[in-house]
Amino acid sequence: MSPSSLDELIEALRCLPGVGPKSAQRMAYHLLQRDQRGAARLARAMTHALEVLRHCERCNTFAEEVVCARCANPQRDATQLCVVEMPADLAMMEQTHAYNGLYYVLMGRLSPLDGVGPRELKLDKLIARASDGQVQEVILATNFTNEGEATAHMIAELLAARGLRVSRLSRGVPVGGELEHTDTGTIAQALVERRPL
Amino acid sequence: MSPSSLDELIEALRCLPGVGPKSAQRMAYHLLQRDQRGAARLARAMTHALEVLRHCERCNTFAEEVVCARCANPQRDATQLCVVEMPADLAMMEQTHAYNGLYYVLMGRLSPLDGVGPRELKLDKLIARASDGQVQEVILATNFTNEGEATAHMIAELLAARGLRVSRLSRGVPVGGELEHTDTGTIAQALVERRPL
């Protein structure tokens, strides 16, 4: 007996990740009852983003241009290509101010259980990008989760087969970290990968 | 350096309850990367709902008509008026198939900490509705939380002052409930409100 436009809004909200029937209902009531301006703004922002956003031809991140401003910037070092999973990871790398090369954003990671294999991740686009003749080193900065590690291994194999130099962010104790509060897996890794001083 | 349309979408998603900056980012990536159809549908559903939904003049719930189908139904018993907090509560009452009266949906509850007082809750609309001359009993079915109880007490006082008969859903051990697994507050309440057999 509830109005069909309300039912449809609740159903449509379920496309959001982590939103089940109860949250969707709560969200719909909240928007309609307490924040109609926010809801109108969200609908507009979503429609606009769907219209104008595409993937940068070079780095694959979301962009409004064919080639994003970062890839088009001649000040960046085109000999280094850093591979990250998501735009948020790229943003973290940039915040370090320790890297001036270019990026490739996978927009995901290998995840066989979710049906994401090399084909779904479009690794051929990355290989083509890395084989442009300018890139001399590919730095793998996928997450250090199981899936991120598997993704890095797969990419390393594919790129090494094409004669490209591949590196990976180092693992170890975080800066400022105390051994007492660091997990043993990380300490063990830091021991194996210890560096001469 | 991220595209403004993406930033605007992420910012707009934060109007959803319980969605902070990180979730908003995750939602935006998910929609753009994996579910553009869902996003388009959501934007449409939201725009449509904002256009057509209003509050039923009689029961205050969301409706596409001036008076909703339930309030307009002559088969329902117009002498009973059940007061609930939200449309979801009304749906639960309907699912019991134990009630054939009419409803009034507060669309909230008294919540002084959130600045929701009798004025914000528009209790005058409820009082006007309950004073239509047909209603003989008002059944308070707000939640049994602190705020729901306070709301019920406030409404009971206001309506009793106008000579209306007011009742409240009973409290007690849930049907099928075992004492061993029922909280002591509920058991104490069930003891105080015990019924003669």
XYZ file of C-alpha atoms in Angstrom:
394
model
C 0.000 0.000 0.000
C 3.006 2.382 0.076
C 3.295 4.710 -2.943
C 5.109 3.183 -5.904
C 7.471 6.145 -6.240
C 8.613 5.551 -2.635
C 9.032 1.812 -3.219
C 11.016 2.506 -6.356
C 13.318 4.948 -4.525
C 13.929 2.414 -1.741
C 14.640 -0.319 -4.271
C 16.945 1.950 -6.283
C 18.964 2.912 -3.181
C 19.942 -0.743 -2.825
C 22.391 -0.381 -5.701
C 24.660 1.385 -3.184
C 27.302 -0.959 -1.762
C 26.533 -2.187 1.755
C 22.942 -0.914 1.678
C 20.304 -3.556 2.466
C 16.512 -3.202 2.567
C 16.410 -1.644 6.062
C 19.103 0.973 5.381
C 17.552 1.796 2.029
C 14.231 2.465 3.747
C 15.908 4.604 6.406
C 17.780 6.566 3.743
C 14.635 7.179 1.688
C 12.685 8.427 4.717
C 15.583 10.628 5.753
C 15.942 12.205 2.316
C 12.228 12.798 1.820
C 11.542 13.930 5.363
C 14.633 15.852 6.372
C 16.817 16.624 3.380
C 14.952 17.154 0.120
C 17.580 19.688 -0.992
C 20.351 17.160 -0.392
C 18.399 14.536 -2.331
C 17.850 16.860 -5.285
C 21.535 17.775 -5.259
C 22.510 14.092 -5.148
C 20.240 13.220 -8.082
C 21.749 16.092 -10.099
C 25.347 15.227 -9.157
C 24.790 11.597 -10.099
C 23.227 12.402 -13.456
C 26.004 14.898 -14.216
C 28.803 12.523 -13.196
C 27.351 9.750 -15.358
C 27.279 12.149 -18.294
C 30.745 13.650 -18.088
C 33.016 11.100 -16.377
C 35.034 8.643 -18.411
C 38.309 6.789 -17.958
C 41.524 8.631 -18.832
C 42.955 6.968 -21.936
C 46.407 6.795 -20.378
C 46.016 6.191 -16.626
C 42.469 4.764 -16.578
C 41.326 6.921 -13.624
C 38.063 8.872 -13.709
C 38.443 12.023 -15.781
C 36.335 14.537 -17.624
C 38.924 14.752 -20.423
C 40.202 12.093 -22.847
C 43.622 12.387 -21.191
C 43.565 13.650 -17.611
C 45.504 16.718 -16.455
C 48.063 14.621 -14.604
C 48.926 12.428 -17.589
C 49.089 15.540 -19.809
C 51.474 17.330 -17.444
C 54.981 17.498 -19.030
C 56.517 18.169 -15.578
C 55.829 14.570 -14.504
C 58.490 11.906 -15.012
C 57.200 9.708 -17.848
C 59.809 7.003 -17.198
C 58.069 5.838 -14.001
C 54.616 4.273 -13.879
C 53.003 3.550 -10.521
C 50.162 0.989 -10.543
C 47.454 1.420 -7.882
C 44.088 -0.234 -7.322
C 41.797 2.778 -6.900
C 41.781 6.573 -7.315
C 41.873 6.865 -3.505
C 45.229 5.044 -3.526
C 46.533 7.431 -6.157
C 45.482 10.333 -3.911
C 47.438 8.806 -1.002
C 50.553 8.401 -3.168
C 50.273 12.042 -4.253
C 49.955 13.187 -0.644
C 53.373 11.720 0.113
C 54.965 14.271 -2.275
C 57.582 11.563 -2.756
C 56.657 10.572 -6.313
C 56.634 12.588 -9.508
C 56.053 9.851 -12.067
C 52.823 8.841 -13.766
C 50.117 6.391 -12.667
C 47.956 3.575 -13.865
C 44.739 2.972 -11.907
C 43.430 -0.603 -12.159
C 39.967 0.346 -10.839
C 39.918 -2.881 -8.878
C 42.025 -5.909 -8.081
C 42.085 -9.566 -9.032
C 39.328 -11.242 -7.068
C 38.483 -14.697 -8.418
C 35.684 -15.154 -5.888
C 33.942 -12.046 -7.265
C 34.641 -13.112 -10.838
C 37.350 -10.484 -11.415
C 40.157 -12.068 -13.419
C 42.853 -10.552 -15.673
C 40.291 -10.037 -18.422
C 37.766 -8.178 -16.207
C 40.592 -6.022 -14.833
C 41.621 -5.200 -18.436
C 45.276 -5.889 -17.733
C 45.967 -5.665 -21.486
C 45.302 -1.923 -21.254
C 47.948 -1.645 -18.516
C 50.430 -3.690 -20.556
C 49.877 -1.504 -23.599
C 50.344 1.608 -21.450
C 53.541 0.277 -19.855
C 54.922 -0.682 -23.263
C 54.815 2.853 -24.690
C 58.614 2.983 -24.963
C 58.958 5.788 -22.408
C 58.240 3.832 -19.224
C 61.413 2.387 -17.740
C 60.111 1.205 -14.364
C 56.706 0.023 -13.209
C 56.173 0.447 -9.454
C 53.451 -1.823 -8.100
C 51.529 -0.105 -5.299
C 48.505 -2.365 -5.000
C 47.363 -3.063 -1.444
C 49.202 -5.545 0.761
C 46.081 -7.635 1.158
C 45.874 -11.150 -0.278
C 44.071 -9.894 -3.367
C 46.388 -6.913 -3.801
C 49.463 -9.155 -3.505
C 48.062 -11.639 -6.018
C 47.320 -8.780 -8.399
C 50.877 -7.456 -8.039
C 52.352 -10.908 -8.713
C 50.246 -11.398 -11.832
C 51.152 -7.970 -13.212
C 54.838 -8.471 -12.404
C 54.889 -11.705 -14.389
C 53.108 -10.198 -17.376
C 55.380 -7.148 -17.483
C 58.632 -9.045 -16.829
C 57.776 -11.286 -19.796
C 57.872 -8.087 -21.887
C 61.261 -7.101 -20.495
C 59.989 -4.279 -18.295
C 61.591 -3.431 -14.933
C 59.087 -3.954 -12.152
C 59.304 -3.009 -8.462
C 56.992 -3.195 -5.466
C 56.518 -0.880 -2.494
C 58.477 -2.279 0.436
C 56.803 -3.993 3.350
C 57.891 -3.451 6.939
C 57.278 -1.739 10.245
C 55.324 1.537 9.770
C 57.194 4.788 10.382
C 56.718 5.649 14.070
C 55.588 2.079 14.722
C 56.603 0.258 17.914
C 57.498 -3.419 17.585
C 55.346 -4.204 20.628
C 52.274 -2.964 18.752
C 53.140 -4.323 15.305
C 51.694 -7.627 14.155
C 54.165 -10.490 13.984
C 53.574 -11.069 10.268
C 54.773 -7.550 9.511
C 57.807 -7.964 11.777
C 58.689 -11.273 10.138
C 58.413 -9.621 6.724
C 60.561 -6.695 7.852
C 63.189 -9.176 9.009
C 63.225 -11.075 5.731
C 63.423 -7.824 3.772
C 65.956 -6.139 6.081
C 68.239 -3.609 4.431
C 71.991 -3.238 4.892
C 72.956 0.022 6.699
C 43.284 16.913 -9.087
C 40.240 14.630 -9.176
C 37.481 15.745 -11.574
C 35.018 18.210 -10.060
C 31.989 16.145 -11.098
C 33.411 13.198 -9.118
C 34.123 15.394 -6.077
C 30.617 16.815 -6.262
C 29.076 13.324 -6.428
C 31.128 12.183 -3.408
C 30.143 15.308 -1.469
C 26.464 14.923 -2.435
C 26.391 11.272 -1.290
C 27.185 12.483 2.227
C 23.600 13.692 2.626
C 22.707 10.017 3.143
C 22.410 9.115 6.822
C 25.431 7.269 8.197
C 27.580 7.963 5.153
C 30.931 9.622 5.917
C 33.688 10.721 3.514
C 35.173 7.218 3.089
C 31.845 5.482 2.408
C 30.804 8.258 0.044
C 33.995 7.735 -1.937
C 33.490 3.973 -2.003
C 29.869 4.414 -3.136
C 30.833 6.833 -5.913
C 33.537 4.509 -7.258
C 31.185 1.561 -7.090
C 28.396 3.340 -8.970
C 30.667 4.755 -11.671
C 32.761 1.641 -12.074
C 30.346 -1.214 -11.578
C 26.752 -0.030 -11.662
C 26.106 2.916 -13.942
C 22.629 1.583 -14.703
C 21.818 1.418 -10.998
C 23.106 4.958 -10.527
C 20.995 6.295 -13.389
C 17.961 4.498 -12.003
C 18.616 5.910 -8.535
C 18.939 9.472 -9.849
C 15.651 9.068 -11.743
C 13.837 7.468 -8.795
C 15.000 10.223 -6.473
C 13.959 13.019 -8.816
C 10.584 11.369 -9.398
C 9.937 10.736 -5.690
C 10.769 14.358 -4.855
C 8.292 15.487 -7.481
C 5.303 13.310 -6.672
C 5.488 12.420 -2.970
C 3.671 14.490 -0.370
C 2.180 13.859 3.045
C -1.340 12.410 3.205
C -3.603 15.134 4.587
C -5.187 12.729 7.027
C -2.524 10.232 8.189
C 0.614 12.231 7.329
C 2.405 9.289 5.686
C 4.084 9.583 2.284
C 1.498 9.477 -0.479
C 1.114 10.435 -4.102
C -2.492 11.554 -3.494
C -3.901 14.301 -1.238
C -5.574 11.587 0.849
C -3.894 8.174 0.691
C -5.733 5.014 -0.384
C -5.812 3.646 3.164
C -7.403 6.761 4.667
C -9.902 6.874 1.789
C -10.919 3.245 2.274
C -14.467 3.095 3.732
C -13.833 -0.513 4.888
C -11.453 0.699 7.590
C -12.771 1.442 11.086
C -12.700 5.236 11.429
C -13.292 5.102 15.202
C -9.758 3.845 15.906
C -6.592 5.819 15.205
C -3.201 4.161 15.671
C -0.236 6.525 16.091
C 3.145 5.263 14.864
C 6.528 6.915 14.392
C 7.390 5.942 10.823
C 5.833 4.362 7.709
C 7.867 1.218 8.455
C 6.029 0.886 11.782
C 2.701 1.230 9.997
C 3.768 -1.560 7.640
C 4.549 -3.797 10.635
C 1.144 -3.081 12.180
C -0.540 -3.948 8.882
C 1.381 -7.208 8.649
C -0.182 -8.351 11.927
C -3.634 -8.353 10.222
C -4.893 -7.592 13.725
C -5.914 -3.988 13.147
C -8.468 -2.495 10.806
C -8.564 1.099 12.042
C -6.813 4.130 10.622
C -3.331 5.508 11.295
C -1.443 8.658 12.004
C 2.270 8.634 11.135
C 4.332 11.109 13.164
C 7.315 10.910 10.779
C 9.612 11.006 13.757
C 9.580 11.153 17.532
C 10.274 13.698 20.234
C 14.023 14.026 20.456
C 15.047 17.137 22.398
C 18.756 16.471 21.783
C 18.133 16.622 18.028
C 15.927 19.686 18.398
C 12.699 17.787 17.715
C 10.005 19.105 20.069
C 6.183 19.059 19.842
C 6.306 21.914 17.332
C 8.797 20.184 14.980
C 6.757 16.984 15.209
C 3.630 19.010 14.280
C 1.588 17.415 17.069
C -1.159 19.985 16.381
C -1.853 18.153 13.093
C -2.308 14.892 15.032
C -4.578 16.588 17.572
C -6.705 18.079 14.804
C -6.884 14.656 13.121
C -7.859 12.868 16.349
C -10.514 15.501 17.064
C -12.508 14.884 13.885
C -15.495 13.626 15.869
C -15.261 10.084 14.447
C -12.194 8.845 16.336
C -13.159 7.225 19.637
C -9.840 5.684 20.643
C -6.256 6.648 19.927
C -3.830 3.702 20.170
C -0.255 4.794 20.749
C 2.169 2.485 18.975
C 5.364 4.521 19.125
C 8.492 2.518 19.872
C 9.313 1.359 23.377
C 12.556 3.280 23.384
C 13.112 6.250 25.703
C 12.209 8.704 22.958
C 9.206 6.674 21.805
C 7.900 6.409 25.385
C 8.357 10.145 25.971
C 6.515 10.824 22.709
C 3.642 8.541 23.773
C 3.375 10.260 27.166
C 3.301 13.722 25.629
C 0.628 12.734 23.093
C -1.440 10.956 25.773
C -1.498 14.132 27.891
C -2.440 16.361 24.982
C -5.244 14.058 23.821
C -6.582 13.284 27.306
C -6.886 17.039 27.889
C -9.299 17.034 24.937
C -11.321 14.171 26.402
C -10.109 11.513 23.965
C -9.660 7.892 25.005
C -6.004 6.915 24.652
C -4.362 3.491 24.919
C -0.864 2.120 24.470
C 0.413 -1.191 23.056
C 1.171 -3.503 25.956
C 4.692 -4.308 27.044
C 5.809 -7.764 28.067
C 7.577 -10.959 27.127
C 7.588 -11.504 23.340
C 5.418 -14.306 21.977
C 7.602 -17.431 21.885
C 10.057 -15.732 24.243
C 11.816 -17.690 26.986
C 12.288 -15.979 30.326
C 15.890 -17.129 30.429
C 16.616 -15.145 27.274
C 14.462 -12.095 28.025
C 16.034 -8.985 29.552
C 15.147 -8.346 33.183
C 13.618 -4.934 32.420
C 11.055 -6.574 30.166
C 10.298 -9.277 32.729
C 9.880 -6.669 35.467
C 7.513 -4.725 33.199
C 5.564 -7.903 32.380
C 5.207 -8.555 36.100
C 3.926 -5.036 36.863
C 1.480 -5.220 33.951
C 0.386 -8.838 34.597
C -3.153 -9.681 33.521
C -5.752 -11.644 35.469
C -6.573 -15.023 33.877
